[in-house]
XYZ file of C-alpha atoms in Angstrom:
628
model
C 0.000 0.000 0.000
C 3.166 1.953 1.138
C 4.514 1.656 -2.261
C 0.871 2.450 -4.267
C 0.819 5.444 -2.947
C 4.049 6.128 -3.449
C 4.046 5.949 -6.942
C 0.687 7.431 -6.992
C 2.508 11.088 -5.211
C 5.224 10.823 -7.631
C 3.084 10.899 -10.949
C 1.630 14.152 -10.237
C 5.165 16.315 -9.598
C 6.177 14.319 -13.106
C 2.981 15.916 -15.003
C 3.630 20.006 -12.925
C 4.829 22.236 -15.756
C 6.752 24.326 -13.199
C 8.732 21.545 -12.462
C 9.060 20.494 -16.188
C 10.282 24.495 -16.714
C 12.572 23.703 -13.739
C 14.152 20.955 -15.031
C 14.366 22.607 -18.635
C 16.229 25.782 -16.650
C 18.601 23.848 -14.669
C 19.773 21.002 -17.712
C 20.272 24.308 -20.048
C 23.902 25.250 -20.776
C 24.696 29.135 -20.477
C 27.663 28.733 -22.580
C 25.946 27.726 -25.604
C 23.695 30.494 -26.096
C 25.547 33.654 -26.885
C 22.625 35.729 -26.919
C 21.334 35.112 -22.980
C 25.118 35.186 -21.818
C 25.578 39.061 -23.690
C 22.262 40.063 -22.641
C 23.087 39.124 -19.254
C 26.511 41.007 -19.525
C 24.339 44.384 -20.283
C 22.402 43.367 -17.576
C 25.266 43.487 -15.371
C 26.452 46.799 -16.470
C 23.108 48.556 -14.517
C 21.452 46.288 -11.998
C 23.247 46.767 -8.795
C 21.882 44.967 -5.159
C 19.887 42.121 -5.768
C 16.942 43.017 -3.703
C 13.331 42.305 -4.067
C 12.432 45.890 -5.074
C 15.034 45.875 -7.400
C 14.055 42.888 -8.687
C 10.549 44.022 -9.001
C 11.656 47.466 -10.761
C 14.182 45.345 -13.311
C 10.941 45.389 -16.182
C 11.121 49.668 -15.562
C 14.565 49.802 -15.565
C 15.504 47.883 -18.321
C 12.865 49.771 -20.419
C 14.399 52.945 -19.414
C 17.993 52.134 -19.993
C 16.249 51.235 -23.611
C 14.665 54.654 -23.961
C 17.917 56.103 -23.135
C 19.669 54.635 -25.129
C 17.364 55.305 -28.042
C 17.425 59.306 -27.449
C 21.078 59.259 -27.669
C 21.232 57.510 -31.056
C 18.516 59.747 -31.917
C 20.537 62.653 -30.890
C 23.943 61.459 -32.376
C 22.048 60.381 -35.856
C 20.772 63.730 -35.945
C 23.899 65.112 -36.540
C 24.940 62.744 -39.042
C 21.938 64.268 -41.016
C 22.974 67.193 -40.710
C 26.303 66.739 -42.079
C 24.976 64.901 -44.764
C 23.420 68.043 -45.743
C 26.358 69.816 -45.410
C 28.247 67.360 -47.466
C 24.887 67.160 -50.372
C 25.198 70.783 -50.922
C 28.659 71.083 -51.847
C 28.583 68.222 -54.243
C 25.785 69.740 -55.707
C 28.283 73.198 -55.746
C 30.933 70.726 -57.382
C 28.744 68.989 -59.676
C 27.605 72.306 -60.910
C 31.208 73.515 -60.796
C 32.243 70.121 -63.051
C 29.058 70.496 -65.558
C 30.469 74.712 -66.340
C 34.426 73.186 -66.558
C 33.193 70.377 -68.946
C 30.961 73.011 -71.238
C 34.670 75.033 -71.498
C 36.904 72.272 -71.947
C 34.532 71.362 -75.329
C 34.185 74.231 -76.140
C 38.509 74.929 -75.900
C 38.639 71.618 -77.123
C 36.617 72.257 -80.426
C 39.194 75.689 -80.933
C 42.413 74.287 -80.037
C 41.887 70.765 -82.406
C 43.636 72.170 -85.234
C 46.403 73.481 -83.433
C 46.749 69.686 -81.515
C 47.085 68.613 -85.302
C 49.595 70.390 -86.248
C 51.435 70.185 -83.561
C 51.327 66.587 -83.220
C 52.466 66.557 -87.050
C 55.627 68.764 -86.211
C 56.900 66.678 -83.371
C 56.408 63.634 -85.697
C 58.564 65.620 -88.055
C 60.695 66.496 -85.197
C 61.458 62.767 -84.599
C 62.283 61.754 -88.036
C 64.171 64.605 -88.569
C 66.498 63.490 -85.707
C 66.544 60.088 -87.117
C 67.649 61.380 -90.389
C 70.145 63.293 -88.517
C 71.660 60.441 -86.274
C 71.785 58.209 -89.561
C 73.676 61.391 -91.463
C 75.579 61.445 -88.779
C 76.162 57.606 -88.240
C 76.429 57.341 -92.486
C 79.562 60.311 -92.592
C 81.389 58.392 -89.851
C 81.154 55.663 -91.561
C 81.623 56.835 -95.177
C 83.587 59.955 -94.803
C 87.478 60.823 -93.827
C 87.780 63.298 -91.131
C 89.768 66.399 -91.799
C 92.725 64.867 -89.192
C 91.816 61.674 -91.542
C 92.376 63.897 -94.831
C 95.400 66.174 -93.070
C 97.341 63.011 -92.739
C 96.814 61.183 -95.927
C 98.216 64.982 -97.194
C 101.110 65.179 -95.088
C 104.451 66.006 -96.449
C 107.441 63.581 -97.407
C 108.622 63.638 -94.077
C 105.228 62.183 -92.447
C 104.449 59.481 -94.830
C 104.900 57.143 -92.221
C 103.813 58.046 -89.446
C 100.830 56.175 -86.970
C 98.313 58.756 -88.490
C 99.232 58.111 -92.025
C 98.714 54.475 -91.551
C 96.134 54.740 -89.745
C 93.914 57.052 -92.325
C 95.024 54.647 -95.258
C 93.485 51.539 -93.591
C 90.210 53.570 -92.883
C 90.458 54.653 -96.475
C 90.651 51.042 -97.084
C 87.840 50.264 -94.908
C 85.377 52.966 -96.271
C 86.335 51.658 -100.013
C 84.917 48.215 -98.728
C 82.120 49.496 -97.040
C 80.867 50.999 -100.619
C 79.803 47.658 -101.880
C 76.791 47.568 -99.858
C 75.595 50.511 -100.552
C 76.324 49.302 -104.334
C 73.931 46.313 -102.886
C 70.936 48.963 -102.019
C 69.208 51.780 -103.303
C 72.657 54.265 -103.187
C 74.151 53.104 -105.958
C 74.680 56.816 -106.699
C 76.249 57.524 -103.111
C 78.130 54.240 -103.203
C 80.292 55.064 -106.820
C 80.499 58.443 -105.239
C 82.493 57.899 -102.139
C 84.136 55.042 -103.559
C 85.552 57.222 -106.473
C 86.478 59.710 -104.122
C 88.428 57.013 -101.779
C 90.012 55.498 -104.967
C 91.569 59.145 -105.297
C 92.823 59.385 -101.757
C 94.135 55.766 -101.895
C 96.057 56.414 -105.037
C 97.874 59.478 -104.376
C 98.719 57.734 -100.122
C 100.228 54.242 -102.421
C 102.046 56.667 -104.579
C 103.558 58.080 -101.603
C 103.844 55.458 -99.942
C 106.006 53.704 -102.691
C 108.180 56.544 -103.114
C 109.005 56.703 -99.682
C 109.833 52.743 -99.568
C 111.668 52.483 -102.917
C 113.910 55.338 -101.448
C 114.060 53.325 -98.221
C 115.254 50.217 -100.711
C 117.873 51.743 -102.403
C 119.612 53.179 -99.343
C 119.664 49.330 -98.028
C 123.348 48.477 -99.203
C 125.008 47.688 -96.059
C 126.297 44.528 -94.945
C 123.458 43.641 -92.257
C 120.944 46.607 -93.073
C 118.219 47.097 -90.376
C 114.528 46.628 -91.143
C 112.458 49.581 -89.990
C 109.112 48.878 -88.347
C 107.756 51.743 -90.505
C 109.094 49.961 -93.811
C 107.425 46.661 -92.085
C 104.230 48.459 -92.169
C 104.716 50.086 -95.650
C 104.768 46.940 -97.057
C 101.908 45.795 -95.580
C 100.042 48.368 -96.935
C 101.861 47.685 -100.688
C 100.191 44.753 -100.781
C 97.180 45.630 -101.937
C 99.023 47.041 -104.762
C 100.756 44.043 -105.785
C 102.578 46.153 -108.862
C 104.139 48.650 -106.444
C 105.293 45.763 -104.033
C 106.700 44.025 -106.931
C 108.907 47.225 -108.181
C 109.274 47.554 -104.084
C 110.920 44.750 -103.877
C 113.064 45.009 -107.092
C 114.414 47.910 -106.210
C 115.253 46.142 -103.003
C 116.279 43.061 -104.979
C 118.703 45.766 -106.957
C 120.229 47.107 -103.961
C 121.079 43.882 -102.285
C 122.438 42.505 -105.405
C 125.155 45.189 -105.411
C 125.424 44.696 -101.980
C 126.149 41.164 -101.720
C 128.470 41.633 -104.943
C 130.597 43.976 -102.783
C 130.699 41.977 -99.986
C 131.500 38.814 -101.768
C 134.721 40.715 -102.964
C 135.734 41.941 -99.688
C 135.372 38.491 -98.295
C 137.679 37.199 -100.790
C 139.929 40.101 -101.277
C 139.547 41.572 -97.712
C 138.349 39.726 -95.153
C 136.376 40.610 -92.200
C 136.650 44.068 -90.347
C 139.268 44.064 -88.430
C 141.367 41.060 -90.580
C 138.847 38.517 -88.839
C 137.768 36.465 -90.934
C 140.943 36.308 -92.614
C 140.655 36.813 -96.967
C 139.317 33.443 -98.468
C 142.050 33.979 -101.421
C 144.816 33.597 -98.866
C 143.361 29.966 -98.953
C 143.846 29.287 -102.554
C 146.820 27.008 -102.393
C 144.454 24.529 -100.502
C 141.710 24.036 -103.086
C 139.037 22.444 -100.962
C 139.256 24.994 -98.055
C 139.396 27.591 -100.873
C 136.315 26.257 -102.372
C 134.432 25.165 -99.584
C 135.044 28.631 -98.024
C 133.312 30.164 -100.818
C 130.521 27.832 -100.808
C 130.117 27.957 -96.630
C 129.667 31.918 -97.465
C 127.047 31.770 -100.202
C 125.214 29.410 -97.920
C 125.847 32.355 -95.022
C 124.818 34.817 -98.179
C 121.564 33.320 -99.098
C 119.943 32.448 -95.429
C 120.757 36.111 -94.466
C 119.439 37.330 -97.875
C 116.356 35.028 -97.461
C 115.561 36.188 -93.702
C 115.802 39.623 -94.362
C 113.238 39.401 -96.955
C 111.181 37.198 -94.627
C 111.467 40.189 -92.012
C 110.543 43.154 -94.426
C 107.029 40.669 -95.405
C 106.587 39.190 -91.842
C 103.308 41.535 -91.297
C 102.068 40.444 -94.725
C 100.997 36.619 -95.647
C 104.364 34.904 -96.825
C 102.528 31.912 -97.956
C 100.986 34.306 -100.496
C 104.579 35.777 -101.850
C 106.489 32.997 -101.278
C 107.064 32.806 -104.779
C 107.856 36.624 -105.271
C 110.210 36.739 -102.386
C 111.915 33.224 -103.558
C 112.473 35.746 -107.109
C 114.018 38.519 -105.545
C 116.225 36.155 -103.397
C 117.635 34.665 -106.735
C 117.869 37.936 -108.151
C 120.033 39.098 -105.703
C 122.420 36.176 -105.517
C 122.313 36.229 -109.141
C 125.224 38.670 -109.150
C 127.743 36.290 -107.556
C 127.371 33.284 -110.233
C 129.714 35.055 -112.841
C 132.907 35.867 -110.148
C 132.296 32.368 -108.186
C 131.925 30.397 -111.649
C 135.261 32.470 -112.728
C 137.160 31.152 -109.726
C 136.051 27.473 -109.117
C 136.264 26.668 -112.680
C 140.243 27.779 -112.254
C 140.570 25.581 -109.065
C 138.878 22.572 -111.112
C 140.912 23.087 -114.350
C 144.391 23.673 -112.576
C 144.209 20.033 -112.760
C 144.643 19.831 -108.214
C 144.362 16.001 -108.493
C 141.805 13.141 -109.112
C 141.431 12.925 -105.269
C 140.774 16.776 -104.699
C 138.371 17.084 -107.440
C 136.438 14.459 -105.936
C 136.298 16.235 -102.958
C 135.374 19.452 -105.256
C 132.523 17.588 -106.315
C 131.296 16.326 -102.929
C 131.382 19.804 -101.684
C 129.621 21.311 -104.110
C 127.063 18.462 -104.184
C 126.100 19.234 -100.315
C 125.625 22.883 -100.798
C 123.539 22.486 -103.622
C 120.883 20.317 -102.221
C 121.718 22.826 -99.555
C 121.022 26.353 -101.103
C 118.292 24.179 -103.050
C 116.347 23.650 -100.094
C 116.618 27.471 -98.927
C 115.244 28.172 -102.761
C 112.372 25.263 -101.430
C 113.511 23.487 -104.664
C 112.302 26.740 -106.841
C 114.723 27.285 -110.053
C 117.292 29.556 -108.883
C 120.614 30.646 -111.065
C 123.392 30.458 -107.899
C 122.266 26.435 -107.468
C 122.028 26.027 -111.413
C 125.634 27.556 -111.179
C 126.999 24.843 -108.139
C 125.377 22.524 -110.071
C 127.183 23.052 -113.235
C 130.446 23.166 -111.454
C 129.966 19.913 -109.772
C 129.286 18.125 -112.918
C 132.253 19.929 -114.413
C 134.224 18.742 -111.487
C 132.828 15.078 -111.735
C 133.708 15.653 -115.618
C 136.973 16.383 -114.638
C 137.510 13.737 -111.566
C 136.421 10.904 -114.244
C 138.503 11.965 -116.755
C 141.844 12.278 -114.480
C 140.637 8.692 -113.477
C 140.768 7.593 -117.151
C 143.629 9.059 -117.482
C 145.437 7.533 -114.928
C 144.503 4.343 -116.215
C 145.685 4.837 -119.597
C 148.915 6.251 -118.051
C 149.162 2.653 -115.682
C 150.503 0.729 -118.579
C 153.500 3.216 -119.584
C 154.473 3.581 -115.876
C 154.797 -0.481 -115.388
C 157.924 -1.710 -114.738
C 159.152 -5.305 -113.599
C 158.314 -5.814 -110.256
C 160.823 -5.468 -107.333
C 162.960 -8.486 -106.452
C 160.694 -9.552 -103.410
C 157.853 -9.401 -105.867
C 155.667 -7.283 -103.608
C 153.772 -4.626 -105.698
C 155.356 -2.096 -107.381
C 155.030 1.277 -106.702
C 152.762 2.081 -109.280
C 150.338 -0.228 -107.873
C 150.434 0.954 -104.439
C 150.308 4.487 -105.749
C 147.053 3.619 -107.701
C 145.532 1.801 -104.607
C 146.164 4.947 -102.331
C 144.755 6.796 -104.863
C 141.681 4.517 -104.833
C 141.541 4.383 -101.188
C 141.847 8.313 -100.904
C 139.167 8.606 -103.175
C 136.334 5.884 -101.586
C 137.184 7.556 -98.212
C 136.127 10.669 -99.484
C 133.131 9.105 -100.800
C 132.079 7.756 -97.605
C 130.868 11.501 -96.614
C 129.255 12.514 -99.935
C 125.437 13.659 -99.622
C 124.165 11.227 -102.165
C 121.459 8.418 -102.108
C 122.467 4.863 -101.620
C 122.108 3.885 -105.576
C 124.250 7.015 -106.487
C 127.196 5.851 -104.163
C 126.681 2.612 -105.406
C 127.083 3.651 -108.932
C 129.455 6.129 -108.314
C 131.606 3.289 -106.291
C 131.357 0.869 -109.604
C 132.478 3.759 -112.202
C 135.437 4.793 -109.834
C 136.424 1.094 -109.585
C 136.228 0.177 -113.172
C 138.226 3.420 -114.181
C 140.915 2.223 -111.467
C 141.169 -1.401 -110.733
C 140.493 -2.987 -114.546
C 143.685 -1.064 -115.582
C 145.960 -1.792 -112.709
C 144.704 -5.369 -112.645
C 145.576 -5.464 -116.528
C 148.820 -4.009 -115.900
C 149.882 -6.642 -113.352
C 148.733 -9.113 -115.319
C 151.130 -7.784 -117.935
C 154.191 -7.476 -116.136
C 153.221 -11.100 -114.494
C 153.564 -12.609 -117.526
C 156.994 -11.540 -118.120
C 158.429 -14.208 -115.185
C 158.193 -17.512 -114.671
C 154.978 -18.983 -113.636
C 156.071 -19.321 -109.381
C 156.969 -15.889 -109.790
C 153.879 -14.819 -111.504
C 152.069 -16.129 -109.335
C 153.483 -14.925 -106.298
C 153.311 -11.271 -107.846
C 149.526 -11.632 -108.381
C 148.492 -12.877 -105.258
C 150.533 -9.880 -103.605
C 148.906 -7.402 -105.971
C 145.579 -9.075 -105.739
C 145.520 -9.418 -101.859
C 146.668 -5.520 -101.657
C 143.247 -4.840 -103.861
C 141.352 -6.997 -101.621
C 142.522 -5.635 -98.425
C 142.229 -1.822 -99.870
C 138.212 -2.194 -100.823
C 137.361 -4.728 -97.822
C 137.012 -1.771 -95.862
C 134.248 0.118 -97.812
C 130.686 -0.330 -99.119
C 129.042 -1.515 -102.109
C 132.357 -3.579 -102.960
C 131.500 -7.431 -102.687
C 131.085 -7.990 -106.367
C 134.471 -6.897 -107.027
C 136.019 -8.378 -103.535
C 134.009 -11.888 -105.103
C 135.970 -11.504 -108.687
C 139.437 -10.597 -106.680
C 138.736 -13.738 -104.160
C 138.078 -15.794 -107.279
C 142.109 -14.716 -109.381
C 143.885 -14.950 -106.064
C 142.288 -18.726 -106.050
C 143.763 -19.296 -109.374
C 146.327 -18.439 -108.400
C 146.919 -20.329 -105.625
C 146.315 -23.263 -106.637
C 149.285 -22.465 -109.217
C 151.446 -21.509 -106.603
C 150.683 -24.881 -104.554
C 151.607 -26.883 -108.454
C 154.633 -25.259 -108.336
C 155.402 -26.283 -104.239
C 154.176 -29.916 -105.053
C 157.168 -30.019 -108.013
C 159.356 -28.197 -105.956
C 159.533 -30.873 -103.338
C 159.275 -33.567 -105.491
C 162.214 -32.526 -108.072
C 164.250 -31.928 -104.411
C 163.427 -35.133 -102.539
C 163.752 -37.428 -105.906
C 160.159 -38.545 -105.622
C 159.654 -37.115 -109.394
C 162.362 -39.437 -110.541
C 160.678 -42.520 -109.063
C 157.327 -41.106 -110.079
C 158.740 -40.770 -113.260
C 160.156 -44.311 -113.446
C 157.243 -46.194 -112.912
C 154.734 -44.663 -115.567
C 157.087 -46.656 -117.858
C 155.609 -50.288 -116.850
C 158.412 -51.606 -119.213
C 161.539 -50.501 -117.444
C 162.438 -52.347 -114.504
C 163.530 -50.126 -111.308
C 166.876 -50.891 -109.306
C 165.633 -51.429 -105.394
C 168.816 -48.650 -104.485
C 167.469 -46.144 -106.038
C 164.093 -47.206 -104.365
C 166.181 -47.099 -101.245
C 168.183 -44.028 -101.930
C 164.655 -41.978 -103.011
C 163.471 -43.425 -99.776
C 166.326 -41.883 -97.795
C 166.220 -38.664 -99.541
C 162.249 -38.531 -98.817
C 163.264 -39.383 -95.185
C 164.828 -36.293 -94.921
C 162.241 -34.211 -95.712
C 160.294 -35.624 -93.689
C 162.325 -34.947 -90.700
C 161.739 -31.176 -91.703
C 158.780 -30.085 -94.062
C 159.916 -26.369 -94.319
C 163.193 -27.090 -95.806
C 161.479 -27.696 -99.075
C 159.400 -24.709 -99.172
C 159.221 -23.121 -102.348
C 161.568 -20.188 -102.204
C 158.729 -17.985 -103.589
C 156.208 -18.741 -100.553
C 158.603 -16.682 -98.346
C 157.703 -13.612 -100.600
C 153.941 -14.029 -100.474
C 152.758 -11.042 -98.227
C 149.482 -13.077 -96.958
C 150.452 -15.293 -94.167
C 147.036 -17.269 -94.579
C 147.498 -18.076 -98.135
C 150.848 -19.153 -97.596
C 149.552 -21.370 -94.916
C 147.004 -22.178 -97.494
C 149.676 -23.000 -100.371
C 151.439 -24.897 -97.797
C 148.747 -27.228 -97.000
C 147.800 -27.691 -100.372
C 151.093 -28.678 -101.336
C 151.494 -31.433 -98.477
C 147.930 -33.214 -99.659
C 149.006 -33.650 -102.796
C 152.347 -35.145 -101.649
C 150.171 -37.424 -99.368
C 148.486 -38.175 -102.534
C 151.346 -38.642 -104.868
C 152.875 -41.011 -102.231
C 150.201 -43.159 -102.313
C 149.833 -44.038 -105.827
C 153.465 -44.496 -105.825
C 153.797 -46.807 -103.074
C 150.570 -48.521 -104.546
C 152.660 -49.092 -108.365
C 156.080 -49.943 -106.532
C 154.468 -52.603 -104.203
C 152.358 -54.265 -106.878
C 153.029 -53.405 -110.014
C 157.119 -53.564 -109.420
C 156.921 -55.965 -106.953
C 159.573 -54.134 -104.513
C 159.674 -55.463 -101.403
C 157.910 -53.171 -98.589
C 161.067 -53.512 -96.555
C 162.630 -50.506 -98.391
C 159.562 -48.718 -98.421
C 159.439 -47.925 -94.788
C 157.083 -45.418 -94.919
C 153.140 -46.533 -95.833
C 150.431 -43.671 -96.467
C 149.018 -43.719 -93.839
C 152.519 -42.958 -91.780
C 152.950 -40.563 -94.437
C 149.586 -39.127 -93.907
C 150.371 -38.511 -90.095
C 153.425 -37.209 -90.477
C 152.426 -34.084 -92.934
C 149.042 -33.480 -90.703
């Protein structure tokens, strides 16, 4: 019942609005609602104690506080009205103001249009005027000499070459080159205009200019003249007038001609300043000094000739006058070819000796490739010249060889008792030697020294070799011999020692075999006819005789004693052969075909004559190992 009633209380406070409201008021959250929390704020600006008759006067209060604050907005936006009145009546003072400036602008507008025109048009003028004028002015810089420029190309003699003249030609130059495009445009007219006018002023500066360097040429006569760096520039500028460089240069070409003439003279005649060098004529007695002291200066001549014209054209392309400078340089050594013909053709003809004309030729061989190379291979009269006097000198050299051939018969005599060679032939062979020793430093190619070696050989050694062979045949045939090995091995040893000699050394090698094997006949008879042996040997080709056993036993003894000592039966002529190894050889040969002989003569005595072996004492084979 407790709990009926109960329940039956609670269901009326659940249905109370007030306590529903309650509820509602207490679960509501301030914080969320912005609204409540600021009017609350305002709240709290005015309401002071919290009594009940201020609670019960908050409804007037807060309706006054509104009504105040509504007067003073009221009061405050009363003022803004009336300064918006203010402010409306003077824009309505400007606007009026604007309307009365806009009716006199039009109306200045409409009377001042014509003068906007034109002078809109004159400032366009204005502009292109100034253009007109910066492009005048740009266009006579460019095309025009200034009067410094005009001054200088005008200048006197004296101040041809100076910085301003050179530098006024080039712009000449420049302005000449420029004219082709205008040529290339609508100026044709300007264009032939200023390039006439240029053509004038470049004319009469390359005439001066050429005056001034010719007479700078011809005062270039000194031994070592020095090269100006003014004349360096004039003819760099010359070169565009390729005439007036050429006569440049010939005049040049003129002066060092006489130059080189002169000192070519003094050199021989004079010598150096001060006696140093000393005069190459004082040489003259030695022929290849003489000569090659000549030649070393013409060398000296031409590379100084050669650089100085390299110096006057190094500011201008020498690729490009290479030829023309190569011209001038023969030009000026052109003047030397008749007095250094005049006196090498003397040396050559005085007849100095086969050996010295070789050595002529050799010389003047070298400084022809020489001078040919500083020429760059280019015709040139001075090498044309040392050319002709080496072939004259080779024509020469040749024919004193020849001659001395022809001369090797006359001069032959017998040979000296000891049968070495005669004087002639060692006189020919030191001759021959002299001569392929001089060779051996000639500037030629391998095929010309070997050709040269075979003509120098064949004009020599066929003669001699004839000549011994004629005197030879005047003895007896040891003593010919004997005298051709000697001669022969003196050839051989002479031309072992140089090149491009085997075929010769192969032909020599072959005679002295020849004669050897002579020479070791004649030992082989020797020691036969001397030990008997040829008796006995003799004796039994004759199978009809009988032979007596003592003269078996005497040849026997006699052999004996040769045995005992080889080298008493020498040949008498071995002792004269010069050779040791082919008297060795001779030697040896001679001894094998005693070994040999023995044998077929013990072989007929022992069965063919039936002699008993008991005075044979000696078999072959004891024979054998006694000559080994």
């Amino acid at each position: 019942m407790a709990e009926q009633s109960q329940e039956i209380s609670q269901q009326p406070q659940q249905q109370n609005p007030l306590t529903r409201k309650l509820k509602k008021i207490l679960n509501t959250r301030l914080d969320n609602d912005k609204e409540l929390v600021d009017a609350l704020k305002a709240l709290s600006s005015f309401f002071g104690e919290n009594t009940l008759r201020a609670r019960r006067n908050l409804r007037g209060d807060v309706e006054k506080r509104s009504l105040e604050i509504s007067e003073q907005f009221e009061s405050q936006f009363k003022e803004v009205k009336t300064k918006l009145d203010e402010i409306s009546t003077d824009i309505m003072s400007m606007n009026k103001c604007c309307v009365e400036m806009m009716d006199r602008l039009k109306n200045s507008k409409e009377s001042t249009a014509d003068l906007i025109s034109k002078t809109t048009h004159l400032q366009n003028e204005r502009k292109e005027l100034e253009l007109k004028g910066t492009i005048a002015d740009a266009f006579l810089d460019r095309f025009q000499l200034t009067q410094n420029e005009i001054k200088a190309l005008r200048a006197s003699k004296e101040n041809v070459v100076s910085e301003e003249y050179f530098n006024a030609l080039a712009r000449c130059k420049q302005i000449h080159q420029d004219c082709r495009l205008l040529l290339r445009s609508k100026q044709q007219t300007a264009g032939l205009e200023i390039m006439e006018s240029m053509a004038l002023y470049q004319e009469t500066a390359y005439e001066k200019l050429y005056r001034w360097a010719q007479e700078e040429c011809r005062s270039m006569t000194n031994d070592m003249p020095d090269i100006s760096g003014a004349l360096c520039k004039s003819i760099e500028a010359l070169q565009d007038r390729q005439v007036l460089l050429r006569y440049t240069l010939d005049e040049l070409g003129a002066a060092r001609r006489t130059a080189v003439v002169r000192c070519f003279i003094d050199a021989l005649t004079r010598g150096g300043a001060g006696g140093t060098p000393r005069p190459i004529e004082l040489y003259s007695h030695d022929p290849v000094r003489y000569v090659g002291d000549i030649l070393a200066w013409l060398h000296q001549a031409v590379a100084g000739e050669k650089e100085l014209l390299q110096s006057l054209l190094r500011r201008t392309n020498i690729k490009e006058h290479k030829p023309m400078i190569l011209e001038v340089l023969n030009h000026i050594m052109e003047g030397i070819c008749q007095p250094f013909k005049v006196r090498v053709e003397q040396v050559i003809t005085s007849d100095p000796g086969a050996s010295i004309l070789f050595k002529l030729g050799n010389l003047m061989k070298f400084y022809g490739e020489t001078l040919a190379n500083l020429f760059e291979n280019e015709t040139s009269t001075i090498v044309t010249c040392i050319e002709e006097m080496h072939h004259l000198s080779q024509q020469m050299f040749f024919n004193n060889l020849s001659f001395h051939g022809s001369k090797l018969v006359e001069k032959m005599d017998l040979p000296p008792p000891d049968l070495s060679p005669s004087q002639v032939v060692n006189e020919t062979l030191s001759l021959l030697k002299e001569v392929l020793s001089s060779h051996d430093t000639a500037v030629s190619s391998v095929s010309e020294q070997q050709s040269a070696y075979e003509k120098i050989m064949n004009c020599l050694l066929d003669p001699l070799l004839q000549c011994c062979m004629v005197a030879a045949n005047r003895m007896n045939s040891a003593d010919s011999a004997t005298y051709m090995i000697n001669c022969l091995h003196n050839v051989e040893t002479c031309l072992g020692v140089f090149e491009f000699t085997d075929v010769k050394l192969d032909v020599l090698s072959t005679q002295i075999a020849i004669h050897v094997e002579t020479l070791a006949k004649e030992q082989v008879e020797f020691i036969l006819e001397r030990s008997t042996l040829a008796t006995l040997c003799e004796a039994t080709k004759n199978l009809g005789e009988t032979i007596d056993q003592q003269t078996v036993k005497s040849t026997m003894g006699m052999f004996d004693q040769f045995l005992a000592n080889p080298d008493s039966l020498n040949l008498p002529q071995l002792e004269l052969l010069r050779a040791t190894r082919l008297r060795e050889s001779i030697r040896s040969k001679g001894l094998r075909s005693i070994e040999e002989t023995y044998g077929e003569l013990y072989q007929s005595l022992t069965t063919t004559f039936n002699i008993p072996t008991n005075l044979i004492t000696r078999t072959p084979e004891h024979i054998k190992q006694l000559l080994s």
